[in-house]
mmCIF file of C-alpha atoms in Angstrom:
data_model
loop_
_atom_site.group_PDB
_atom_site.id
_atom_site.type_symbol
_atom_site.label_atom_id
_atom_site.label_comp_id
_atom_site.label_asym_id
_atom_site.label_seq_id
_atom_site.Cartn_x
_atom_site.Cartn_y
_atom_site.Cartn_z
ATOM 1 C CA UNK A 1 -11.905 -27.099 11.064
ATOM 2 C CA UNK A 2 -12.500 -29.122 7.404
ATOM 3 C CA UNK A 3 -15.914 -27.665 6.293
ATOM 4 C CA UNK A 4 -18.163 -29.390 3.862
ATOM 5 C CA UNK A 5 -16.448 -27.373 1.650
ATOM 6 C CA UNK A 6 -13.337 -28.434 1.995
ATOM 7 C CA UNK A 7 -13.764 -32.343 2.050
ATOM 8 C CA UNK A 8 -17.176 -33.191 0.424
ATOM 9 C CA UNK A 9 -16.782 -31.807 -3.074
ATOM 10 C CA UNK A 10 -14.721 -32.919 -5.120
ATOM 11 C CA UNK A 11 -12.213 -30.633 -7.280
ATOM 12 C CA UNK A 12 -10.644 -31.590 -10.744
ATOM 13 C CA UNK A 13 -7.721 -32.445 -9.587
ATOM 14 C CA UNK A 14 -8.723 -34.877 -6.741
ATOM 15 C CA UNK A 15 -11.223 -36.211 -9.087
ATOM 16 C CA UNK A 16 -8.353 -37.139 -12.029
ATOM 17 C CA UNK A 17 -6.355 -38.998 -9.313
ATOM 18 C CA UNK A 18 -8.950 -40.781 -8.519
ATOM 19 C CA UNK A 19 -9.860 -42.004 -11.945
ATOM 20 C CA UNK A 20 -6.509 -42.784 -12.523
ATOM 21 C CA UNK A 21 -6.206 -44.837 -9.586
ATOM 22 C CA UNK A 22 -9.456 -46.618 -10.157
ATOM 23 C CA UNK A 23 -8.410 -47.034 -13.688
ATOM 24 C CA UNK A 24 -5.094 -48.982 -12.949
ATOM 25 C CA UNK A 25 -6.938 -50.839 -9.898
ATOM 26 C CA UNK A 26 -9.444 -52.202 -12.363
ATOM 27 C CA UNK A 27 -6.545 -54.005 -14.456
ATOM 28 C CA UNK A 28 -5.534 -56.015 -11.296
ATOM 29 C CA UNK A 29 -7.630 -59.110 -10.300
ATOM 30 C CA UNK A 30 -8.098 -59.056 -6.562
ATOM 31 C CA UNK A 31 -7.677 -62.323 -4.424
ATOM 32 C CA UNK A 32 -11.755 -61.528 -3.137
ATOM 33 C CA UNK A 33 -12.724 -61.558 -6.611
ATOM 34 C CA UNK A 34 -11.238 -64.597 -7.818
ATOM 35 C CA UNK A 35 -12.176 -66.533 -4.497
ATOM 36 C CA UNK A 36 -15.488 -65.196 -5.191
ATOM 37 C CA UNK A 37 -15.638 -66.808 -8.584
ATOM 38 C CA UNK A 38 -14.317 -70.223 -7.267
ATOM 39 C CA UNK A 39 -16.904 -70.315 -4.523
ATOM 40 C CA UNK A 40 -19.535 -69.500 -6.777
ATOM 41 C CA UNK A 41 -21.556 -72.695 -7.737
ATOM 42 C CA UNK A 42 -24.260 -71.510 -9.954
ATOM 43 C CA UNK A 43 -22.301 -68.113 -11.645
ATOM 44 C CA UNK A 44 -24.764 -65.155 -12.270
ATOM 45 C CA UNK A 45 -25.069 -65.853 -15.592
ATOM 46 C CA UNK A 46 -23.339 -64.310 -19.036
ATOM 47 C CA UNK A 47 -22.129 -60.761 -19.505
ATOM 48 C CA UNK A 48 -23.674 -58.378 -21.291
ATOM 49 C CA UNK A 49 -23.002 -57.220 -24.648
ATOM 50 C CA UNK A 50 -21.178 -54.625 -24.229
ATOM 51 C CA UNK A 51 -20.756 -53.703 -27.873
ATOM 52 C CA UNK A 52 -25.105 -52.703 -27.441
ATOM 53 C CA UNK A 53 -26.240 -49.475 -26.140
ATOM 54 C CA UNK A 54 -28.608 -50.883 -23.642
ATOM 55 C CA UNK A 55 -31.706 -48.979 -22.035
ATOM 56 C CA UNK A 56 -31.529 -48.298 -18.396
ATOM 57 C CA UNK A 57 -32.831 -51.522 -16.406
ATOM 58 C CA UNK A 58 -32.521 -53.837 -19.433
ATOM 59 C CA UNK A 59 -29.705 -55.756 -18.054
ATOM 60 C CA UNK A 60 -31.259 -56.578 -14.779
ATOM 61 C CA UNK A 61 -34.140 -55.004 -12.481
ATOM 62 C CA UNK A 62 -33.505 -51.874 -10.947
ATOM 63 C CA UNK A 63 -33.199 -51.354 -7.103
ATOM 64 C CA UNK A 64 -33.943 -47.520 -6.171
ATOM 65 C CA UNK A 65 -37.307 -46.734 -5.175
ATOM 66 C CA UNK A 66 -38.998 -43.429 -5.604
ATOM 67 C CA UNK A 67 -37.777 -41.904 -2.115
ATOM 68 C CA UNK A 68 -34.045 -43.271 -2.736
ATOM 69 C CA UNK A 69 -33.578 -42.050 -6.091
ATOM 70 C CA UNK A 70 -34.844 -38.624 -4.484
ATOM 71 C CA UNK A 71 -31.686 -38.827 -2.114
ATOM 72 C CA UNK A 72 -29.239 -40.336 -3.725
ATOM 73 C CA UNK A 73 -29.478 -37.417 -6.454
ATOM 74 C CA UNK A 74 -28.965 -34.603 -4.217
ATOM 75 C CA UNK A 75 -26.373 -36.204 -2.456
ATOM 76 C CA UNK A 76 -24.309 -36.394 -5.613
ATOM 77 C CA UNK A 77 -25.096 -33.156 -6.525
ATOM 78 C CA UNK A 78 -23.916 -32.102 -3.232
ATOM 79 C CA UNK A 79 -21.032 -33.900 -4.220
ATOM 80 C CA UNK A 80 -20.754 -32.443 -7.712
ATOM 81 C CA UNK A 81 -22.589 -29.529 -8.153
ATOM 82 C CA UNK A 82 -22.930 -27.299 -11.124
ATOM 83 C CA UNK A 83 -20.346 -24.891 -11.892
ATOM 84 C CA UNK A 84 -20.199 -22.170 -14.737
ATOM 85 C CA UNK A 85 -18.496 -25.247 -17.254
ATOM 86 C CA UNK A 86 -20.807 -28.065 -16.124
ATOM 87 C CA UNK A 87 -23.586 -29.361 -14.571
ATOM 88 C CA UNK A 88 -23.913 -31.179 -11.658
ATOM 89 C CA UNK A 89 -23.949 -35.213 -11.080
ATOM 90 C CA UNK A 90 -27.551 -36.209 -11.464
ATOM 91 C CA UNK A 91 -27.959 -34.532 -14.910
ATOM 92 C CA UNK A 92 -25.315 -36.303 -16.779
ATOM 93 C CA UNK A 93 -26.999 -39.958 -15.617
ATOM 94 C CA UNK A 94 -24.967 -40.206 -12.206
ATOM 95 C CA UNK A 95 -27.822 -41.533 -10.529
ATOM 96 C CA UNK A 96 -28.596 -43.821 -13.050
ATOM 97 C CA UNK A 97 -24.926 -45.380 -12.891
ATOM 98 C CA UNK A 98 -25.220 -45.937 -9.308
ATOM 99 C CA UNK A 99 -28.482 -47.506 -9.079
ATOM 100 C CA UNK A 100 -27.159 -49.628 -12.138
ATOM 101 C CA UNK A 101 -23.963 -50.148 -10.115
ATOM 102 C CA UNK A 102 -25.503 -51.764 -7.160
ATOM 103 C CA UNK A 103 -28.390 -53.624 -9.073
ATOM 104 C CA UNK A 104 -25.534 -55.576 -10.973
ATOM 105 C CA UNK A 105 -24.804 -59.211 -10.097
ATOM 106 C CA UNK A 106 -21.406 -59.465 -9.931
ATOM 107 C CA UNK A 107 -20.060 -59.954 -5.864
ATOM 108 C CA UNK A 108 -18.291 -56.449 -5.389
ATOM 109 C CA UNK A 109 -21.491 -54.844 -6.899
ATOM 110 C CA UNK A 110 -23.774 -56.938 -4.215
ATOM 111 C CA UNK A 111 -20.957 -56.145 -1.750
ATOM 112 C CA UNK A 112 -22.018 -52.119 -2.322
ATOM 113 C CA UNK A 113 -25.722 -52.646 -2.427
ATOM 114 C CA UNK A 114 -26.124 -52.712 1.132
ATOM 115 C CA UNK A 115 -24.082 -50.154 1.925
ATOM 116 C CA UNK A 116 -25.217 -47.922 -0.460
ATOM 117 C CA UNK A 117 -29.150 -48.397 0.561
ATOM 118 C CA UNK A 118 -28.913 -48.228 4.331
ATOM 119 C CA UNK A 119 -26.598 -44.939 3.901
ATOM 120 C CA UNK A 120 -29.498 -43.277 1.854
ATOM 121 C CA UNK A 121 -32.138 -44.722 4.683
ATOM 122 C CA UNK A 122 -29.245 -43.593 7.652
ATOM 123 C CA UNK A 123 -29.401 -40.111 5.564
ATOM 124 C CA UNK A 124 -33.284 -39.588 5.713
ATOM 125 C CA UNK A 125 -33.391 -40.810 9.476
ATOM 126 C CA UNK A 126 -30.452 -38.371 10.568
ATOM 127 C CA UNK A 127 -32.617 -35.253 8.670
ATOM 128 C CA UNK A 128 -35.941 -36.329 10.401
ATOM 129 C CA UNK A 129 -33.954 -36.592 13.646
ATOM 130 C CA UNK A 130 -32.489 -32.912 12.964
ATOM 131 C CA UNK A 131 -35.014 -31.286 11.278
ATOM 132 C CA UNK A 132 -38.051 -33.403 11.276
ATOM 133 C CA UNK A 133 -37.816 -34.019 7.708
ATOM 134 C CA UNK A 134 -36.557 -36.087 4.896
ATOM 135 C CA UNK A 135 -33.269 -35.662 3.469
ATOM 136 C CA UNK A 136 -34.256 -34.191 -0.154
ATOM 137 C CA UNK A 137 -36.685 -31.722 1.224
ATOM 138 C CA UNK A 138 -33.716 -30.522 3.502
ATOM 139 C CA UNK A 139 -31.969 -26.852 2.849
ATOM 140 C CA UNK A 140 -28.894 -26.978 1.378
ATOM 141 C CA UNK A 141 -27.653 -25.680 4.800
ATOM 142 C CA UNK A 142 -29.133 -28.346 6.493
ATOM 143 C CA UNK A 143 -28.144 -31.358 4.225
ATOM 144 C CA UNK A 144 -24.197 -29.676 4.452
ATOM 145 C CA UNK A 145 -24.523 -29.813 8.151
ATOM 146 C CA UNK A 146 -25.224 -33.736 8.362
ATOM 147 C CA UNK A 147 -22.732 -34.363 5.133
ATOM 148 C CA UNK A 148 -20.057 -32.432 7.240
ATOM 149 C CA UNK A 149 -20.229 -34.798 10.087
ATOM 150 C CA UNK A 150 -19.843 -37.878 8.022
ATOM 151 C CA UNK A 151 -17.507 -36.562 5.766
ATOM 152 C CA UNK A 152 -14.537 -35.525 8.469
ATOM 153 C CA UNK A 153 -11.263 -36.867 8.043
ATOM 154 C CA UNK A 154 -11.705 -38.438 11.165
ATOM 155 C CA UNK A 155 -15.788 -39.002 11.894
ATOM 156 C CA UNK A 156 -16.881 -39.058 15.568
ATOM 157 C CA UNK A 157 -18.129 -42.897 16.479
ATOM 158 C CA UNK A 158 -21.612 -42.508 15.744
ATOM 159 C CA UNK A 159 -20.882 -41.726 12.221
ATOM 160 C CA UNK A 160 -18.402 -44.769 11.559
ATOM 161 C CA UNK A 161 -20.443 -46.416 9.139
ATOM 162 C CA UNK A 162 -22.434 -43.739 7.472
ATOM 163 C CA UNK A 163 -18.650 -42.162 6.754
ATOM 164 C CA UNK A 164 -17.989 -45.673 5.371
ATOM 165 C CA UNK A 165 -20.904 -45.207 3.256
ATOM 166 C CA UNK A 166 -20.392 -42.075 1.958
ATOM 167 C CA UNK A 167 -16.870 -42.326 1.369
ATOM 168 C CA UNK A 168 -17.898 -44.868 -1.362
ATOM 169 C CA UNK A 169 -21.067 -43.017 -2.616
ATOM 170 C CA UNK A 170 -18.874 -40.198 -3.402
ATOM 171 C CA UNK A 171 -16.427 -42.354 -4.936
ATOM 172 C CA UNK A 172 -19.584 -43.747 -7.166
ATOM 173 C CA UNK A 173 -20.214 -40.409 -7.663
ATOM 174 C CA UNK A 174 -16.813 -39.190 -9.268
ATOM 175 C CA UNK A 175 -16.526 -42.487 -11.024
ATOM 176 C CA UNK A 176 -19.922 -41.913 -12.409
ATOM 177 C CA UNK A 177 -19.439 -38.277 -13.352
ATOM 178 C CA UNK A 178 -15.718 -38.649 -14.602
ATOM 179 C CA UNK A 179 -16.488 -41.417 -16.932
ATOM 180 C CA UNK A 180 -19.026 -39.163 -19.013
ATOM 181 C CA UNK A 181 -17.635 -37.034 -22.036
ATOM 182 C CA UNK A 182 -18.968 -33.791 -19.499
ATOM 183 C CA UNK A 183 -16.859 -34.974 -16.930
ATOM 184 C CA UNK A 184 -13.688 -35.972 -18.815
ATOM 185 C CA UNK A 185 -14.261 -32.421 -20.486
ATOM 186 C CA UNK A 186 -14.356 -30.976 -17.613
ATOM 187 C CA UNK A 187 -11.224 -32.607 -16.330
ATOM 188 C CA UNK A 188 -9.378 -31.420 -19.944
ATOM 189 C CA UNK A 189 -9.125 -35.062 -20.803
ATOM 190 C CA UNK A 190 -8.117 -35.302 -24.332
ATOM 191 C CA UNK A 191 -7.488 -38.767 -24.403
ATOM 192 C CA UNK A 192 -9.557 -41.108 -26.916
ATOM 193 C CA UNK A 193 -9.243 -39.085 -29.690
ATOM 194 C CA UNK A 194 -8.460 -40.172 -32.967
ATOM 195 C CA UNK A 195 -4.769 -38.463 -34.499
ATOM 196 C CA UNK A 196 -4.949 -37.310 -38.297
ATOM 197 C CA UNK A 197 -0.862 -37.849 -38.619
ATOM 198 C CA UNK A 198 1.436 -39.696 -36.978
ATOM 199 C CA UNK A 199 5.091 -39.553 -37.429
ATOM 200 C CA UNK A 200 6.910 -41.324 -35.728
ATOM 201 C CA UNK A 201 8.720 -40.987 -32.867
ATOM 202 C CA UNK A 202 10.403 -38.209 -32.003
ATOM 203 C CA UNK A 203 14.489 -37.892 -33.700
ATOM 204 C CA UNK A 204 15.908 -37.623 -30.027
ATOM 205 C CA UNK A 205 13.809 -41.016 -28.465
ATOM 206 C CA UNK A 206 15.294 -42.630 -31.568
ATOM 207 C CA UNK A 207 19.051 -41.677 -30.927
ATOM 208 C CA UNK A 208 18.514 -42.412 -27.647
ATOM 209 C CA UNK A 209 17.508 -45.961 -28.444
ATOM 210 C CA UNK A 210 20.363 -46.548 -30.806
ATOM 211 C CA UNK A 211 17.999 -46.597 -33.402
ATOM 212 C CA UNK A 212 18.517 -43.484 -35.598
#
């Protein structure tokens, strides 16, 4: 049987894929989003500067509360725990991302709030229902028995939609953590990085080309 440990965290290979994947999805515009933006009257207003560093919250008002931000950071550090090369999701700002992430204005943002805030309340009403108490203050045991139910490759019906919802949270999560220079680091990323020399392309690609 696929254990928590098996399905819920995520290794670096799983993890590139994904980024990959998301990376070439972003690049496509999606019939939703564009229908979206015709069927939107008023607009949310103008993007952000994204040449700024900007402080957490100054775009736009927050949504976590106290209690949430409690879960949703040991849920992704379920989800990416620290290893002997890094640390886990919450201290490299995942939390921060996601509560950023759903707080945003833009329709597939609003599309996850929802989600992503009754899956943290589903979460602390499945531990009070187990073990008479909230998810954070849960044992590690306890939290990995609830994550392994909604994280089977095929959920029993009463976990539908909290698989739904943590099926994206964790996808949050990685995209969160992956995006960081920890977690492209820890995925041996070299990309980004600035060459001293360049010269040329290589004699055989040349030849090939007919252009030697």
């Amino acid at each position: 049987m696929e254990t928590f440990n098996d399905s819920l965290r995520i290794d670096r290979r799983t993890a590139l894929k994904w980024v990959l994947a998301a990376s070439a999805a972003l690049q496509l515009p999606t019939p939703s989003l564009a229908q979206d933006t015709v069927n939107s009257v008023s607009g949310y207003g103008k993007d952000p500067n994204l040449l700024k560093i900007h402080q957490l919250g100054e775009l736009w008002p927050l949504t976590f509360n106290e209690a949430q931000r409690a879960t949703a950071t040991v849920l992704s550090d379920l989800i990416i725990p620290a290893d002997d090369e890094s640390p886990a999701a919450s201290k490299v700002g995942v939390v921060d991302f996601i509560d950023e992430w759903i707080s945003a204005p833009y329709p597939d943002n609003q599309r996850d709030k929802p989600m992503v805030i009754q899956g943290l309340a589903w979460l602390d009403q499945e531990a009070q229902r187990r073990f008479k108490n909230n998810f954070a203050a849960l044992m590690e045991k306890e939290r990995t028995a609830i994550c392994d139910d909604i994280s089977a490759a095929k959920p029993a019906a009463q976990f539908t939609e909290a698989a739904k919802f943590f099926a994206r949270y964790r996808s949050l999560t990685a995209g969160g953590y992956y995006t960081t220079p920890v977690g492209m680091k820890d995925l041996r990323y070299v990309g980004n990085v600035a060459m001293t020399t360049f010269e040329g392309p290589p004699p055989e690609v040349l030849k090939k080309l007919g252009l030697t």
